[in-house]
PDB file of C-alpha atoms in Angstrom:
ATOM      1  CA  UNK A  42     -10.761   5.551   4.605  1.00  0.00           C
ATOM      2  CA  UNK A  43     -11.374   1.721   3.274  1.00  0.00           C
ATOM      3  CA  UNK A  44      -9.705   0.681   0.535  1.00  0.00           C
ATOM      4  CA  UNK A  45     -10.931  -0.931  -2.561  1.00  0.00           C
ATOM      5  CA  UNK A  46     -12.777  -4.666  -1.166  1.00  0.00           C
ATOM      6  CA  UNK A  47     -12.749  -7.477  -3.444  1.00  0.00           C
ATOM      7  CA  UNK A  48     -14.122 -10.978  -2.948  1.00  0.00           C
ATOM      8  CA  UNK A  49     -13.535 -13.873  -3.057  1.00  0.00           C
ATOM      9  CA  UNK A  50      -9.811 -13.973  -2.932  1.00  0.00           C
ATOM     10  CA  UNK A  51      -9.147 -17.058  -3.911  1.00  0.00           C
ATOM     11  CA  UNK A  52     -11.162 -19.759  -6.689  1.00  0.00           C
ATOM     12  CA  UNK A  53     -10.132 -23.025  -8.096  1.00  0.00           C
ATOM     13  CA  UNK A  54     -12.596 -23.982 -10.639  1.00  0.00           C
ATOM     14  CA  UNK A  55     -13.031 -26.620 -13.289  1.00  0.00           C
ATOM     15  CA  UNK A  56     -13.022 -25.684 -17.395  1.00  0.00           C
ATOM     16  CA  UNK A  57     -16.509 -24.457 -18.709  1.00  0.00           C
ATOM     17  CA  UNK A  58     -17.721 -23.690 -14.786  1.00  0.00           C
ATOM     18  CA  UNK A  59     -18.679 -20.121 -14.266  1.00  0.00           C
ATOM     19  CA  UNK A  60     -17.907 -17.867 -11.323  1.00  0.00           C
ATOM     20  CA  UNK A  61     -17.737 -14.460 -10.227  1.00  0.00           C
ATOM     21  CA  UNK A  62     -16.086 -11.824  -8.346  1.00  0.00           C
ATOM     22  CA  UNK A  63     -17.279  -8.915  -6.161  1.00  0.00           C
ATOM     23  CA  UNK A  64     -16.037  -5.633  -5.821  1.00  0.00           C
ATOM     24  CA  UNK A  65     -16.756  -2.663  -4.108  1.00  0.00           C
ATOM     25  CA  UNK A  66     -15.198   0.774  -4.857  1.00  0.00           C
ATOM     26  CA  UNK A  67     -13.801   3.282  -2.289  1.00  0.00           C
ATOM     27  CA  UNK A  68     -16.889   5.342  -1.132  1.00  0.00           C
ATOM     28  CA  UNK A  69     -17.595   8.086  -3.551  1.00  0.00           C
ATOM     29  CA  UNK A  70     -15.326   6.881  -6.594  1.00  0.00           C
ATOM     30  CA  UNK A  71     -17.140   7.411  -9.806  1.00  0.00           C
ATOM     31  CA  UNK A  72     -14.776   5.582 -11.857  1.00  0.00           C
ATOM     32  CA  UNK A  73     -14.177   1.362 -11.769  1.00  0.00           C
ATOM     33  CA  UNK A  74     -11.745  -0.487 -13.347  1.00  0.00           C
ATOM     34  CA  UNK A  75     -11.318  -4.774 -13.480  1.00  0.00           C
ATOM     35  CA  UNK A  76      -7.958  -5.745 -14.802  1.00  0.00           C
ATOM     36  CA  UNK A  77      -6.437  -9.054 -15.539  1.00  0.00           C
ATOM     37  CA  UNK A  78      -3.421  -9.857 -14.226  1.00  0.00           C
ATOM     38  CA  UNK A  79      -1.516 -12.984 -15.742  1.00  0.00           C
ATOM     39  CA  UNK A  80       1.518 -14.309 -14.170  1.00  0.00           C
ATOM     40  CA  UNK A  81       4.504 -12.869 -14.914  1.00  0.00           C
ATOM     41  CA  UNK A  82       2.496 -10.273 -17.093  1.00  0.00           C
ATOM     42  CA  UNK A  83       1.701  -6.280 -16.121  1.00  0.00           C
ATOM     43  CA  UNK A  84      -2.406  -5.648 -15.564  1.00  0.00           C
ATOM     44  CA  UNK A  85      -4.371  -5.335 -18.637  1.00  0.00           C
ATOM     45  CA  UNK A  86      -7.590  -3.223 -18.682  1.00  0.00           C
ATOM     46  CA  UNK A  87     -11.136  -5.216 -19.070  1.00  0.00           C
ATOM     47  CA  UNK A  88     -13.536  -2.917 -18.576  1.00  0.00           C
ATOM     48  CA  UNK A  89     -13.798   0.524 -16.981  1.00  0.00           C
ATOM     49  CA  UNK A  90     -17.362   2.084 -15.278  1.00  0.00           C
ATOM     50  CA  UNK A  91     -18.141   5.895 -15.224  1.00  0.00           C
ATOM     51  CA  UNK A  92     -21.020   5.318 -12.267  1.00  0.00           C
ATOM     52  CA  UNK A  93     -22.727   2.901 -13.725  1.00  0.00           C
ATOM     53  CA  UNK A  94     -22.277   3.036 -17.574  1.00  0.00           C
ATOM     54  CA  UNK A  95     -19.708   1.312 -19.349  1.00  0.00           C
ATOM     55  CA  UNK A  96     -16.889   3.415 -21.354  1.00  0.00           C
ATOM     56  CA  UNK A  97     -14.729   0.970 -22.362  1.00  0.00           C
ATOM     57  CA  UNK A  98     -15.279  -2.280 -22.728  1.00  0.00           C
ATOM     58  CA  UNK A  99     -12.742  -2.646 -26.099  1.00  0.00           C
ATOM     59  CA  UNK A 100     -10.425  -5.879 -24.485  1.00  0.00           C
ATOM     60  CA  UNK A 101     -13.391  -7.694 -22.347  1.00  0.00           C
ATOM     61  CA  UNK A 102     -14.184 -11.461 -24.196  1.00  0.00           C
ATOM     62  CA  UNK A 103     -17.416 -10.004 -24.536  1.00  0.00           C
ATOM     63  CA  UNK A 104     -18.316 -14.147 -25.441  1.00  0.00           C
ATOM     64  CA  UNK A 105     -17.630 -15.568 -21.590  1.00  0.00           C
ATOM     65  CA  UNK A 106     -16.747 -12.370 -20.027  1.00  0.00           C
ATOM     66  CA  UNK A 107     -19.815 -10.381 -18.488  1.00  0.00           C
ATOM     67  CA  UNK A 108     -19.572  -7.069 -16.135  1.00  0.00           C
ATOM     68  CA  UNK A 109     -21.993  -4.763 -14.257  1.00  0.00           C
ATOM     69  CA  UNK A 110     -22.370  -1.973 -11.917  1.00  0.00           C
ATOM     70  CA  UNK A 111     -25.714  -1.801 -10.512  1.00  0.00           C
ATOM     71  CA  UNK A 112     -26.455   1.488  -8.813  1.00  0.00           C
ATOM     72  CA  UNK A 113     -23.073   2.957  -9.619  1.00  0.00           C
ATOM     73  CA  UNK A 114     -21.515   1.257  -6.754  1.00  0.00           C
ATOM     74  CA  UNK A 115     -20.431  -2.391  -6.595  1.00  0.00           C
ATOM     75  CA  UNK A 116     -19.689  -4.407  -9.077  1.00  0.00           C
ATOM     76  CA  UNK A 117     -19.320  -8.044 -10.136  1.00  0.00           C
ATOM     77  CA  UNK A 118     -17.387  -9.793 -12.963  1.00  0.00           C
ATOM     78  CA  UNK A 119     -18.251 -13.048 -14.205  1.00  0.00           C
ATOM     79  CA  UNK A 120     -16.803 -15.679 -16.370  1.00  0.00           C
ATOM     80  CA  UNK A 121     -19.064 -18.602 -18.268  1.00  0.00           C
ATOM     81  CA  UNK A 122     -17.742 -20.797 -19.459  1.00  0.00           C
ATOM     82  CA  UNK A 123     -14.031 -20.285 -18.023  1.00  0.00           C
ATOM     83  CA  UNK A 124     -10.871 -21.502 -20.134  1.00  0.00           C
ATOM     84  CA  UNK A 125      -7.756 -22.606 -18.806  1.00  0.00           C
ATOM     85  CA  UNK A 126      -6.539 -19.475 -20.167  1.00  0.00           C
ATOM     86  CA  UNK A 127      -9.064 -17.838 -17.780  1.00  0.00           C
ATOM     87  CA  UNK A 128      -6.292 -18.422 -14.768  1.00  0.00           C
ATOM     88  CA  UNK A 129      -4.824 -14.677 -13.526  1.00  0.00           C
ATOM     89  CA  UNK A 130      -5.745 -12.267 -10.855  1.00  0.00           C
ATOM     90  CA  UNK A 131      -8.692 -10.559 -11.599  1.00  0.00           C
ATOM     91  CA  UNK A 132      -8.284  -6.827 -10.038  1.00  0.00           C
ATOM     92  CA  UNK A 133     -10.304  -4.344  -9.468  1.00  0.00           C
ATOM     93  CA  UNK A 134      -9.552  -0.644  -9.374  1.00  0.00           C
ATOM     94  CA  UNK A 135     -11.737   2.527  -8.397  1.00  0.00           C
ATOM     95  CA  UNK A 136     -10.738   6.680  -8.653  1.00  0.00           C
ATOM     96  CA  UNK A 137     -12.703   9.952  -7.787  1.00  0.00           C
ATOM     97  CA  UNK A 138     -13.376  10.292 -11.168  1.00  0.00           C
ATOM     98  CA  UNK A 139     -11.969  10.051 -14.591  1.00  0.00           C
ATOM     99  CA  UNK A 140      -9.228  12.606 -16.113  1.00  0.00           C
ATOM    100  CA  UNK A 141      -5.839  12.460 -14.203  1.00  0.00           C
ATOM    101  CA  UNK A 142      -6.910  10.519 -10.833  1.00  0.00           C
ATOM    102  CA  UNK A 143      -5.283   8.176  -9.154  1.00  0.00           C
ATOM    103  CA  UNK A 144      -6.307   4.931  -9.501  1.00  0.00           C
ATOM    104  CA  UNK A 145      -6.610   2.734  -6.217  1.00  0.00           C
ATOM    105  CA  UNK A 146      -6.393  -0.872  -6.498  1.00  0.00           C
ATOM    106  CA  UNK A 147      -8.305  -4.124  -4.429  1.00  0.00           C
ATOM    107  CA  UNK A 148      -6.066  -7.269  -3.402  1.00  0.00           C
ATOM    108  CA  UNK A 149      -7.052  -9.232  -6.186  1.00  0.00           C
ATOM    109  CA  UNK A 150      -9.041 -12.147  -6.773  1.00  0.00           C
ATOM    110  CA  UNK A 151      -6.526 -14.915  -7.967  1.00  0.00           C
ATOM    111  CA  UNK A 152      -8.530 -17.465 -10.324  1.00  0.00           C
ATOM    112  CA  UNK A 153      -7.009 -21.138 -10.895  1.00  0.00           C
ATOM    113  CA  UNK A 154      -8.971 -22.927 -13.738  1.00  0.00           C
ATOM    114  CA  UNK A 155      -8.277 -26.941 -13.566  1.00  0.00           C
TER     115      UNK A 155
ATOM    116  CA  UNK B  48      -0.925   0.954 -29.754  1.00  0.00           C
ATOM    117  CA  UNK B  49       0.001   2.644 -26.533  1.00  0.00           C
ATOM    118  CA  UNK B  50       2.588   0.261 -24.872  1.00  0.00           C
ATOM    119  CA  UNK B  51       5.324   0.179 -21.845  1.00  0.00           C
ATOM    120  CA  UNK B  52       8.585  -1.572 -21.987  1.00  0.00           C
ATOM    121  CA  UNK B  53      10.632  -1.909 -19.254  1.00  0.00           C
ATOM    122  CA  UNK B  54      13.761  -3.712 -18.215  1.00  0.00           C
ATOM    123  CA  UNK B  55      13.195  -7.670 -17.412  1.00  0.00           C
ATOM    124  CA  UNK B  56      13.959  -9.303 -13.773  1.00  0.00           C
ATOM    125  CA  UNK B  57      15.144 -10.585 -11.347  1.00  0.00           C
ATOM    126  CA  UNK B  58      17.260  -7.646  -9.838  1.00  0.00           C
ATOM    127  CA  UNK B  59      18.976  -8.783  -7.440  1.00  0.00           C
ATOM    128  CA  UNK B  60      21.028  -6.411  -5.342  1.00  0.00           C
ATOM    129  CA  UNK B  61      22.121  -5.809  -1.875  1.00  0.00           C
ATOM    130  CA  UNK B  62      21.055  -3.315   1.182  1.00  0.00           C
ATOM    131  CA  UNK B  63      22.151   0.378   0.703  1.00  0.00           C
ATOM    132  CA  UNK B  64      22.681  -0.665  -3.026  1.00  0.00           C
ATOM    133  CA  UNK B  65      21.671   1.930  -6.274  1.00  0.00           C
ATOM    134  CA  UNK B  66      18.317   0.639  -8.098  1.00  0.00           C
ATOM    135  CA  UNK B  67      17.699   1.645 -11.651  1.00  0.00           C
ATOM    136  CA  UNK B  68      15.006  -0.049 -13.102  1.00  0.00           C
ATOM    137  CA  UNK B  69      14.467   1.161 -16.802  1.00  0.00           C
ATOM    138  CA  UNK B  70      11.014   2.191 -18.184  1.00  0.00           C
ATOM    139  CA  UNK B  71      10.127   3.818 -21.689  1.00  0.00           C
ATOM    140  CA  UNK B  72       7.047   3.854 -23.523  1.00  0.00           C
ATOM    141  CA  UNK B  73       5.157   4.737 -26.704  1.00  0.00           C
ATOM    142  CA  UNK B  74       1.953   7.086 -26.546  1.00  0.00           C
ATOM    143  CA  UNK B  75       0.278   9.597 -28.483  1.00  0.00           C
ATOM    144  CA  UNK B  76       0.014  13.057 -27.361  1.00  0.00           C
ATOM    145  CA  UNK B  77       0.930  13.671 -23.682  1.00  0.00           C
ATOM    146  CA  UNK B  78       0.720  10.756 -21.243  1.00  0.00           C
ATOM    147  CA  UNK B  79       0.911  10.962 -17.500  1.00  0.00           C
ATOM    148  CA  UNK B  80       3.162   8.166 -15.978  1.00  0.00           C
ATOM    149  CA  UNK B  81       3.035   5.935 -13.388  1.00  0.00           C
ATOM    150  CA  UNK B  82       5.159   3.498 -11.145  1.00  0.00           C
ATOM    151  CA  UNK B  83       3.406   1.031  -9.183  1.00  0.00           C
ATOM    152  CA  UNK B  84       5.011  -1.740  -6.843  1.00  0.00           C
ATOM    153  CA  UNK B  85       3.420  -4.727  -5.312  1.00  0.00           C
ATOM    154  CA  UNK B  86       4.663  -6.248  -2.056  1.00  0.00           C
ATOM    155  CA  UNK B  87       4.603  -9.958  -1.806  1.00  0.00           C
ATOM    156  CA  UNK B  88       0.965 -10.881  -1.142  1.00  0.00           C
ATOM    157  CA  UNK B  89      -0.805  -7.324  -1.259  1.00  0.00           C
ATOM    158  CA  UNK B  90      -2.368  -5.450  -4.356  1.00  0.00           C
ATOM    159  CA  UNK B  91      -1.048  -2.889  -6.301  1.00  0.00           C
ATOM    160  CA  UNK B  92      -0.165   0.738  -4.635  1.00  0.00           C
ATOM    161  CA  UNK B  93       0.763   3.803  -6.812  1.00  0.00           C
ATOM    162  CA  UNK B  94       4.807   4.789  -5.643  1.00  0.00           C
ATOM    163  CA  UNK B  95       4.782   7.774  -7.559  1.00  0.00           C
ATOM    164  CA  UNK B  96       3.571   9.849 -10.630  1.00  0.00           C
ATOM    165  CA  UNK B  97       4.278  12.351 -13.048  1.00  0.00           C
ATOM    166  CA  UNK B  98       1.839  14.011 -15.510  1.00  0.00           C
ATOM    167  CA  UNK B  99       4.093  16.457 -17.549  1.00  0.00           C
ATOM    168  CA  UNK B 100       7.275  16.451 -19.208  1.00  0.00           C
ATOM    169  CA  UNK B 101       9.680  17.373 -16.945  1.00  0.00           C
ATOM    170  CA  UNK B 102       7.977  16.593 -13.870  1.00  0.00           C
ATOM    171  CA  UNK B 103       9.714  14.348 -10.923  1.00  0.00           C
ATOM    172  CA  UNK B 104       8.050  12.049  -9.522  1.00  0.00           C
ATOM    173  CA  UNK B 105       9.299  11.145  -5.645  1.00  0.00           C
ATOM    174  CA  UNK B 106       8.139   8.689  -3.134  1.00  0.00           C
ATOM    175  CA  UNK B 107      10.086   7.031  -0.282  1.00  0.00           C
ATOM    176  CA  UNK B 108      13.465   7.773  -1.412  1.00  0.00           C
ATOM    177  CA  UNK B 109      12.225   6.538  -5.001  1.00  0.00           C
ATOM    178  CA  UNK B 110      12.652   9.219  -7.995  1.00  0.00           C
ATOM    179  CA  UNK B 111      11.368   9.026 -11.948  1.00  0.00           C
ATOM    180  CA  UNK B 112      11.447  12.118 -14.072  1.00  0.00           C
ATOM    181  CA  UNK B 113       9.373  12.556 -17.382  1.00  0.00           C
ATOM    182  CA  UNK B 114      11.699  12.260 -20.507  1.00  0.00           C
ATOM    183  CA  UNK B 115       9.306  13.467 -23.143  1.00  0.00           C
ATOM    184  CA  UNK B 116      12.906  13.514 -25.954  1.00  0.00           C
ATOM    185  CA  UNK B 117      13.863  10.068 -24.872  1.00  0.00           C
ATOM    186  CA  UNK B 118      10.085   8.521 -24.383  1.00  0.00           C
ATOM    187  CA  UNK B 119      11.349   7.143 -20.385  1.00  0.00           C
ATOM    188  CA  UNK B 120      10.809   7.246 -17.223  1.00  0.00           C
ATOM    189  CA  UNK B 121      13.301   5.428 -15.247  1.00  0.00           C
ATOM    190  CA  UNK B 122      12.583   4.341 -11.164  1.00  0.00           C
ATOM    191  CA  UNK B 123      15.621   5.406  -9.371  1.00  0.00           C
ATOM    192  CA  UNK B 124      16.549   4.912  -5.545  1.00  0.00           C
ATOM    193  CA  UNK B 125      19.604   5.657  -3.771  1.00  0.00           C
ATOM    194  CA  UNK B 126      20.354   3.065  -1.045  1.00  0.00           C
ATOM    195  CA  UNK B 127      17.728  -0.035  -1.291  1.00  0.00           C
ATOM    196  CA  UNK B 128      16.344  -1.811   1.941  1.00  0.00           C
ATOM    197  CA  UNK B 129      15.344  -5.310   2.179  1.00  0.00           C
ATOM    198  CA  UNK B 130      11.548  -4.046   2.875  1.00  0.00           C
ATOM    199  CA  UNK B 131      11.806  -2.452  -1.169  1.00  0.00           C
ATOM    200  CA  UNK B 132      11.490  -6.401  -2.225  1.00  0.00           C
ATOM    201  CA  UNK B 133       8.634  -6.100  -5.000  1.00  0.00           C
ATOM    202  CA  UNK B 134       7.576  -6.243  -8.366  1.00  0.00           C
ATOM    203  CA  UNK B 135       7.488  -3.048  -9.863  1.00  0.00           C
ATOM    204  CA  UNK B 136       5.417  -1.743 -12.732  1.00  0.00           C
ATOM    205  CA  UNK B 137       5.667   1.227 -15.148  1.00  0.00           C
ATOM    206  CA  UNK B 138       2.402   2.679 -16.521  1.00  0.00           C
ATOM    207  CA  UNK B 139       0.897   5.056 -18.843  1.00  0.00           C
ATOM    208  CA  UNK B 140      -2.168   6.896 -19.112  1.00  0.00           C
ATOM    209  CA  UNK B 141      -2.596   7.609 -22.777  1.00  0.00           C
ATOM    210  CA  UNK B 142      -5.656  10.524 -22.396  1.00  0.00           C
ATOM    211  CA  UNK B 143      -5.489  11.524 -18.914  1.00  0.00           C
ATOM    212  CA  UNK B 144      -8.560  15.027 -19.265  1.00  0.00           C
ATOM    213  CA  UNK B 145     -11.027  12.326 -21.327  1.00  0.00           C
ATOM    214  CA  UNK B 146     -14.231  10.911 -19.761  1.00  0.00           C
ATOM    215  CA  UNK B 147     -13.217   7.659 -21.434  1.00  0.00           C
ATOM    216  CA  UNK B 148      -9.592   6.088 -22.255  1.00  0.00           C
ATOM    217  CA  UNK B 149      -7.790   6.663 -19.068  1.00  0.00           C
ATOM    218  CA  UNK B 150      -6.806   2.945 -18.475  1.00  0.00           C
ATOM    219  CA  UNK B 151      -3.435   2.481 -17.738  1.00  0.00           C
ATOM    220  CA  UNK B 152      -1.086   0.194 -19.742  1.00  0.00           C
ATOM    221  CA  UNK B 153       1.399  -1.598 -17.943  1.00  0.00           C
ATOM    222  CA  UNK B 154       4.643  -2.793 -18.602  1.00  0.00           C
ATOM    223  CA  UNK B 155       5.627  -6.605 -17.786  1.00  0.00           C
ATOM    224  CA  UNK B 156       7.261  -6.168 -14.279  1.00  0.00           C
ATOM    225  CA  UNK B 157      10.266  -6.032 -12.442  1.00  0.00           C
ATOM    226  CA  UNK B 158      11.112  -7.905  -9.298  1.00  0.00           C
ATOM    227  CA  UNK B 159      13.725  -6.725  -7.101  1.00  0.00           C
ATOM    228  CA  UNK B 160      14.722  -8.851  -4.309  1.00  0.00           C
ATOM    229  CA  UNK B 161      17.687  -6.867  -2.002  1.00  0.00           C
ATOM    230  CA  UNK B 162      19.422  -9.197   0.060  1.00  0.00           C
ATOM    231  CA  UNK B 163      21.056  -8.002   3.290  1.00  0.00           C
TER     232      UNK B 163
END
């Protein structure tokens, strides 16, 4: 079974460019998660699918940070403008569903903002 | 808030040595727990879980029991290898049965480095 694919997996960008990362879930996984990952820091939640509504969407900088899951299936983050602050591993996780399922995580996308 | 605390690194240790790493955390209700570990250069993989108090947890030598009187969940393992070098993270999932709220919370970390 593939695991969780994520792309790209590395970006150095300037302050107040945009970009945006890719993922695609583990076939048949209701449920995705993107986390941020700062150095030195444990994963913190951004947003979280359920096919391809959003149910929580509480910590995402809803003024830079955008997120969508067309079809229920892949997914893309993006960030515009990015902040220095913006530099962490952006990861993204998928499960069968919601409830008590373990949650499967990509490699990461690590993001550098000069 | 929901929130996991665990003990700061490095640990440093060496082979066939006794790992502790220390893990509690503050929830509402009944929280399943996690540990994760990350190798150097890959992505996080779950090590082992446990979703009631009580419960042990067990993974490749790794243990962790559910201390619902003491809030913890320590990550124990007997005799360390130089291949257990990681970061390892303790998690919660605060409403495990809801549609919406099972994000896990992570603690900070802990890298272990075993030396031969």
């Amino acid at each position: 079974e593939a695991g969780v694919a994520q792309s790209p997996r590395y970006k150095i960008i300037e302050k107040r460019q945009s970009v945006a990362f890719w993922c695609n879930p583990i076939s048949g996984h209701a449920t995705l998660y993107w986390y941020q990952q700062i150095l030195g820091q444990g994963p913190k939640l951004l947003i979280q699918f359920q096919n391809n509504g959003v149910v929580d969407d509480s910590q995402l900088p809803k003024d830079r940070f955008s997120a969508e899951r067309l079809k229920g299936v892949d997914s893309t983050l993006k960030i515009q403008p990015a902040k220095l602050e913006d530099s962490a591993v952006y990861l993204c996780a998928s499960s069968l569903r919601s409830g008590r399922e373990t949650q499967y995580f990509g490699p990461g996308t690590r993001l550098l903002v000069l | 808030g929901d929130s996991v605390t665990q003990m700061e690194g490095p640990v440093t240790l060496s082979e066939e040595a006794f790992l502790t790493i220390n893990c509690t955390y503050t929830a509402t209700g009944y929280p399943s727990l996690f540990w994760y570990v990350q190798y150097p250069g890959e992505g996080l993989q779950l090590l082992l879980k446990a979703t009631k108090a009580d419960d042990k947890g067990s993974n490749k030598g790794f243990e962790a029991t559910y201390r619902k009187e003491t809030t913890s969940f320590h990550l124990e393992k007997g005799s360390v290898q130089v291949s257990d070098s990681a970061v390892y993270f303790c998690a919660l999932s605060a409403r495990p049965f809801q549609a919406a709220g099972n994000k896990l919370t992570f603690g900070g970390g802990t890298r272990v480095l075993v030396k031969p």
